[in-house]
Short mmCIF file of C-alpha atoms in Angstrom, two decimals:
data_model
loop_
_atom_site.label_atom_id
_atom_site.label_comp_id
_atom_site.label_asym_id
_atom_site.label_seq_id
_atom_site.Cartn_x
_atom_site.Cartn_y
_atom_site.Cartn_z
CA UNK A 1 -55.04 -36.74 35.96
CA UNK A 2 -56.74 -38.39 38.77
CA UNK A 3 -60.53 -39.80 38.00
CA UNK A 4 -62.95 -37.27 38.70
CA UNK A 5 -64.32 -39.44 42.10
CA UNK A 6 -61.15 -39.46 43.64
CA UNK A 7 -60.88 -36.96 46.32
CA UNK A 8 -57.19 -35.87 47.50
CA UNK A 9 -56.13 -32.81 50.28
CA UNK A 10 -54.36 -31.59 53.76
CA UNK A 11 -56.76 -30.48 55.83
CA UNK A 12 -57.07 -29.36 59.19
CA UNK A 13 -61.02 -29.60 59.39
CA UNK A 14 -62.68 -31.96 61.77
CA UNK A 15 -64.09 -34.89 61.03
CA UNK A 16 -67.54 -36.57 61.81
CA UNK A 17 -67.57 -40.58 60.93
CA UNK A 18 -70.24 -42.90 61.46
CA UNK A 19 -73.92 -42.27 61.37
CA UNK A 20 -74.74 -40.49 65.14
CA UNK A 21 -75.48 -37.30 65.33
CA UNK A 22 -75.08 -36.46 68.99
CA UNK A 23 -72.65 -38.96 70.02
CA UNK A 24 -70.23 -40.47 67.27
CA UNK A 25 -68.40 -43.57 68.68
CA UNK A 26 -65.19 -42.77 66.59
CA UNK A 27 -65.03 -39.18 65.82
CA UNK A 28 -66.96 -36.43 66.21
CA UNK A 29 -67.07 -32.61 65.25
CA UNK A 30 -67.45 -31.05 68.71
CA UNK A 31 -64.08 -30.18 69.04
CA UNK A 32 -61.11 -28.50 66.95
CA UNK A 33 -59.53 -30.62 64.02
CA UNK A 34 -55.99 -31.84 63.62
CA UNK A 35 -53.58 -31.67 60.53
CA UNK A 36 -54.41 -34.67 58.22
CA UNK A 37 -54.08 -35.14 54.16
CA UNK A 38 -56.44 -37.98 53.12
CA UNK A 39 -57.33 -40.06 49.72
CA UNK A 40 -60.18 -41.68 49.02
CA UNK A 41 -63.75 -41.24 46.98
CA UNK A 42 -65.07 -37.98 46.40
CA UNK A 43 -68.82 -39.56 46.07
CA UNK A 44 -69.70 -42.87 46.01
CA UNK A 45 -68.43 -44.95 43.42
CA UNK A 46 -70.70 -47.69 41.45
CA UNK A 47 -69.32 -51.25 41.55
CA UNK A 48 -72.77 -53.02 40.35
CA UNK A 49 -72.82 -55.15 43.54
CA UNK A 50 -73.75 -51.09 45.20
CA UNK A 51 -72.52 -48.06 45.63
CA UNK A 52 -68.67 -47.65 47.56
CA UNK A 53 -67.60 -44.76 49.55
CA UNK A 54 -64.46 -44.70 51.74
CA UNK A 55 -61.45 -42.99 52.76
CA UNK A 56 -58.03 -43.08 54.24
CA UNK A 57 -56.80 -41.06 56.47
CA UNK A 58 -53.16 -39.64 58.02
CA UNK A 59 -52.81 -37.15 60.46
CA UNK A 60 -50.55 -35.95 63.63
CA UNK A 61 -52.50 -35.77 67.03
CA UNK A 62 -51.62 -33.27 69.69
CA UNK A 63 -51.62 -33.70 73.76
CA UNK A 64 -54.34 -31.72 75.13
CA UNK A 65 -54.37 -28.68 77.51
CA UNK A 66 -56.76 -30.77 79.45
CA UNK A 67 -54.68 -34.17 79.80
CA UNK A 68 -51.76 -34.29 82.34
CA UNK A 69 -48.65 -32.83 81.55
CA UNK A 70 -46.21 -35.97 80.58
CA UNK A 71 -42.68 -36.04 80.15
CA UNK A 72 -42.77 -38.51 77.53
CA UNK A 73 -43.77 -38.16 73.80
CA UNK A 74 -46.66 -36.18 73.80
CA UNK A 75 -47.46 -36.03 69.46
CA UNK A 76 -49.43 -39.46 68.21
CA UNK A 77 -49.33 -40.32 65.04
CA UNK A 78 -53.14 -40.94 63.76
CA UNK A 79 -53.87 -43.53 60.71
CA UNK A 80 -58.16 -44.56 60.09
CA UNK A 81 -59.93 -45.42 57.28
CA UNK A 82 -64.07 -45.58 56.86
CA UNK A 83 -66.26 -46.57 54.60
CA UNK A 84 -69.75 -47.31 53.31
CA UNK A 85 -71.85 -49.35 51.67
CA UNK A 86 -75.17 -49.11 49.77
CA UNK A 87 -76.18 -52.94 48.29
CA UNK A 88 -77.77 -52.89 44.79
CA UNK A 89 -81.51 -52.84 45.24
CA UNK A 90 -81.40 -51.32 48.61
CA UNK A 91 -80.04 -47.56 47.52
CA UNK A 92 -81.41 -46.08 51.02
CA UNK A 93 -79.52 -48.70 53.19
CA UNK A 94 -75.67 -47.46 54.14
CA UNK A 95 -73.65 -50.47 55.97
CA UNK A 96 -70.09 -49.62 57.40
CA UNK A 97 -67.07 -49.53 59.29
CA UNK A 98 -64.35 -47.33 60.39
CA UNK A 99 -60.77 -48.05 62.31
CA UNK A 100 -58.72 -44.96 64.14
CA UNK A 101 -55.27 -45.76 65.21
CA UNK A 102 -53.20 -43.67 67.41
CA UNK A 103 -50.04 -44.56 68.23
CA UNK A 104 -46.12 -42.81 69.63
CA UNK A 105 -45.22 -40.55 66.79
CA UNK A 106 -42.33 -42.74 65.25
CA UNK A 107 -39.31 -40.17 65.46
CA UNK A 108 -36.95 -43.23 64.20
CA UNK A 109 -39.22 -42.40 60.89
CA UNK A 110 -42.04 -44.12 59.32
CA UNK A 111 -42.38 -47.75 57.72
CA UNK A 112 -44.66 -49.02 55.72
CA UNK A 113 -46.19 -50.80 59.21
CA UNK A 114 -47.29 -47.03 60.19
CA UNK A 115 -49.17 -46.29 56.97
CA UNK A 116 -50.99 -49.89 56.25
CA UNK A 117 -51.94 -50.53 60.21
CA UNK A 118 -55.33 -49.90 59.35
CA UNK A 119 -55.81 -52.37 56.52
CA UNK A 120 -54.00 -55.01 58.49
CA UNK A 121 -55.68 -57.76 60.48
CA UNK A 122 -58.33 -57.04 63.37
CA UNK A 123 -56.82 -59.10 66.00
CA UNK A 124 -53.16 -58.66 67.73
CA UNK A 125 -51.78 -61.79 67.07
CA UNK A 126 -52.43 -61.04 63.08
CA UNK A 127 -50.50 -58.33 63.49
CA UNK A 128 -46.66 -58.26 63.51
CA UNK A 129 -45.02 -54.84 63.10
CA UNK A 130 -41.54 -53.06 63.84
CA UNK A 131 -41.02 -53.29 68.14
CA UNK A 132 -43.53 -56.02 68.43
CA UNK A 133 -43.28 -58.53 71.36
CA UNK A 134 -43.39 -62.10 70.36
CA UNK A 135 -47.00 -62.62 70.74
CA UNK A 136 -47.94 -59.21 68.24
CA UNK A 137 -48.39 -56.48 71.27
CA UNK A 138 -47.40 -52.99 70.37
CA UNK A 139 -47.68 -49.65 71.88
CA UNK A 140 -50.70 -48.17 69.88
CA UNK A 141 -54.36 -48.23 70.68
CA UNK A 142 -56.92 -48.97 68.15
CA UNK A 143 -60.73 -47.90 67.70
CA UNK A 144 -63.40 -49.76 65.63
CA UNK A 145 -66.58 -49.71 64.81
CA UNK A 146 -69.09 -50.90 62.68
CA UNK A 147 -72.34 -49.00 61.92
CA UNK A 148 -75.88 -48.88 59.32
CA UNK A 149 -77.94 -46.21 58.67
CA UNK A 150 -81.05 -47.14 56.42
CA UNK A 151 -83.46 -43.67 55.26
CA UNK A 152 -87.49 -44.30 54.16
CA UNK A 153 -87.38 -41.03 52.14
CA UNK A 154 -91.11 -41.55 51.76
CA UNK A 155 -92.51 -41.56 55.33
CA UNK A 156 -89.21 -38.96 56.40
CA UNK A 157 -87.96 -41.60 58.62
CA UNK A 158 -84.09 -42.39 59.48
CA UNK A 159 -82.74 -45.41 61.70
CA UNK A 160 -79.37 -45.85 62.28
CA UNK A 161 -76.99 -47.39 64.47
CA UNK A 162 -73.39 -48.33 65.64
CA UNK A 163 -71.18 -51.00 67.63
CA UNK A 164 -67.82 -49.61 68.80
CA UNK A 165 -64.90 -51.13 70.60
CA UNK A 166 -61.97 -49.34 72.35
CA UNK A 167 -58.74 -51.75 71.93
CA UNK A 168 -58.09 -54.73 69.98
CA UNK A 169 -59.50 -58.29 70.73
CA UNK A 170 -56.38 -60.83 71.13
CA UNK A 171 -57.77 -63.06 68.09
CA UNK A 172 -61.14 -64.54 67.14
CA UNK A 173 -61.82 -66.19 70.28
CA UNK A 174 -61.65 -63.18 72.30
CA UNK A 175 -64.13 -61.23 70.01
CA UNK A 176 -66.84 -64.12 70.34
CA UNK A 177 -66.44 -64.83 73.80
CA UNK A 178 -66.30 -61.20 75.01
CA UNK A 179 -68.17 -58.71 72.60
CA UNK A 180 -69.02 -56.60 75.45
CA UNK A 181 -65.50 -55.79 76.24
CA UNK A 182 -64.56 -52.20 76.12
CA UNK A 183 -67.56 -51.77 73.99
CA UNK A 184 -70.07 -49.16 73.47
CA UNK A 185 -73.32 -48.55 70.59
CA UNK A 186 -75.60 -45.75 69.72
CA UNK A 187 -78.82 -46.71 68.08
CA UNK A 188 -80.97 -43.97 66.63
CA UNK A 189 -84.21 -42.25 64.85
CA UNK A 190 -85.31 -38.99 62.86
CA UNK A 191 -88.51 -37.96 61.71
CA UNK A 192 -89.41 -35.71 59.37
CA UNK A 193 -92.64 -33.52 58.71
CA UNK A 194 -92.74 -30.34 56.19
CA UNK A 195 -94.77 -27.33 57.22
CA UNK A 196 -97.55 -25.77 55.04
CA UNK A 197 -95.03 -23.06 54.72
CA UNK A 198 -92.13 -25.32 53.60
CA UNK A 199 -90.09 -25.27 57.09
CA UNK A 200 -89.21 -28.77 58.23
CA UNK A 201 -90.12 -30.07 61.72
CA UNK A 202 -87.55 -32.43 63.13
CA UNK A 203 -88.16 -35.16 65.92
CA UNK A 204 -85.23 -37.46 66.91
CA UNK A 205 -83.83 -39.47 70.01
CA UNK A 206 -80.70 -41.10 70.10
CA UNK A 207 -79.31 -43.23 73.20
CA UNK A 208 -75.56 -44.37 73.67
CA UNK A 209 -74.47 -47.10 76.07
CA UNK A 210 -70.76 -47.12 76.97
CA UNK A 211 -71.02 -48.97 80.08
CA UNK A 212 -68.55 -50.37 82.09
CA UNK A 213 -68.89 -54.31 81.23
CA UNK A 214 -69.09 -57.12 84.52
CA UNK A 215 -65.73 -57.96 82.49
CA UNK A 216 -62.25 -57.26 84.48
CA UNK A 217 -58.90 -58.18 84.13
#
């Protein structure tokens, strides 16, 4: 039997990762789902150091209507993971991350390469899979992001935030020199009054910048 905070399925719900509420850097739920199973923790999980919740994620992506018709391979296969984090001593605090891959569904048939992509190293050159060219290049396209969302139950205030990139960086270098590249973040705030009557009055803003950096190539 599997521990009562492991969560297991198929699904073909959509997803919502990160903390945004309007404008999710990663995935949102303001369009239809795709076929996925998944694994990870039903609720989050105590390790001492805080509170753990994460989840993997497999699933087979579909060309649009919208997109241009293509004569090529037009099913991706999707692999992700995201988590969260909640220090000891700071309950109300959430820290995390979350990677999406999407890459050519694999019709010569999966490898362990497909399945562990997400849990392997952030830049290219860490990265050495089946087709690679000898400096780690292959044909998928990765999305990150990191993200915090920290809740003052008391006053009924919520900030959050997020930092995404589009792409990999080539290897450390690349990330320091050029954080701006094929970036975007969201930062955001709630507040939270109750009515006399019980109802709930709800004030938030939330502004996204996914700019076009000065960088070009």
């Amino acid at each position: 039997d599997f521990p009562p905070w492991v969560a297991l399925g198929i699904s073909t719900a959509n997803d919502h990762w990160g903390p945004a509420i309007d404008n999710p850097l990663i995935l949102g739920n303001n369009a239809a789902g795709f076929p996925h199973l998944f694994f990870g923790t039903s609720q989050p999980v105590d390790l001492w150091v805080g509170r753990l919740h994460a989840r993997v994620e497999y699933g087979r992506l579909s060309q649009s209507q919208f997109a241009f018709p293509s004569d090529s391979e037009t099913r991706r296969f999707m692999s992700g993971v995201v988590a969260s984090f909640s220090p000891r001593g700071v309950p109300n605090l959430q820290i995390g991350g979350a990677r999406f891959f999407h890459s050519i569904w694999p019709d010569s048939g999966f490898t362990s390469h497909d399945f562990l992509r997400p849990l392997e190293g952030f830049a290219y050159i860490s990265r050495q899979g089946p087709g690679n060219t000898p400096v780690g290049l292959e044909g998928d396209n990765q999305l990150a992001s990191i993200f915090f969302r920290w809740v003052f139950p008391q006053g009924g205030v919520e900030l959050y935030g997020e930092y995404g990139r589009d792409d990999h960086n080539l290897d450390t270098r690349d990330l320091l020199l050029e954080p701006d590249h094929e970036s975007a973040f969201t930062l955001g705030l709630q507040k939270v009054w109750t009515q006399s009557d019980g109802s709930l009055l709800t004030i938030r803003g939330e502004h996204t910048d996914a700019r076009v950096s000065a960088i070009a190539f």
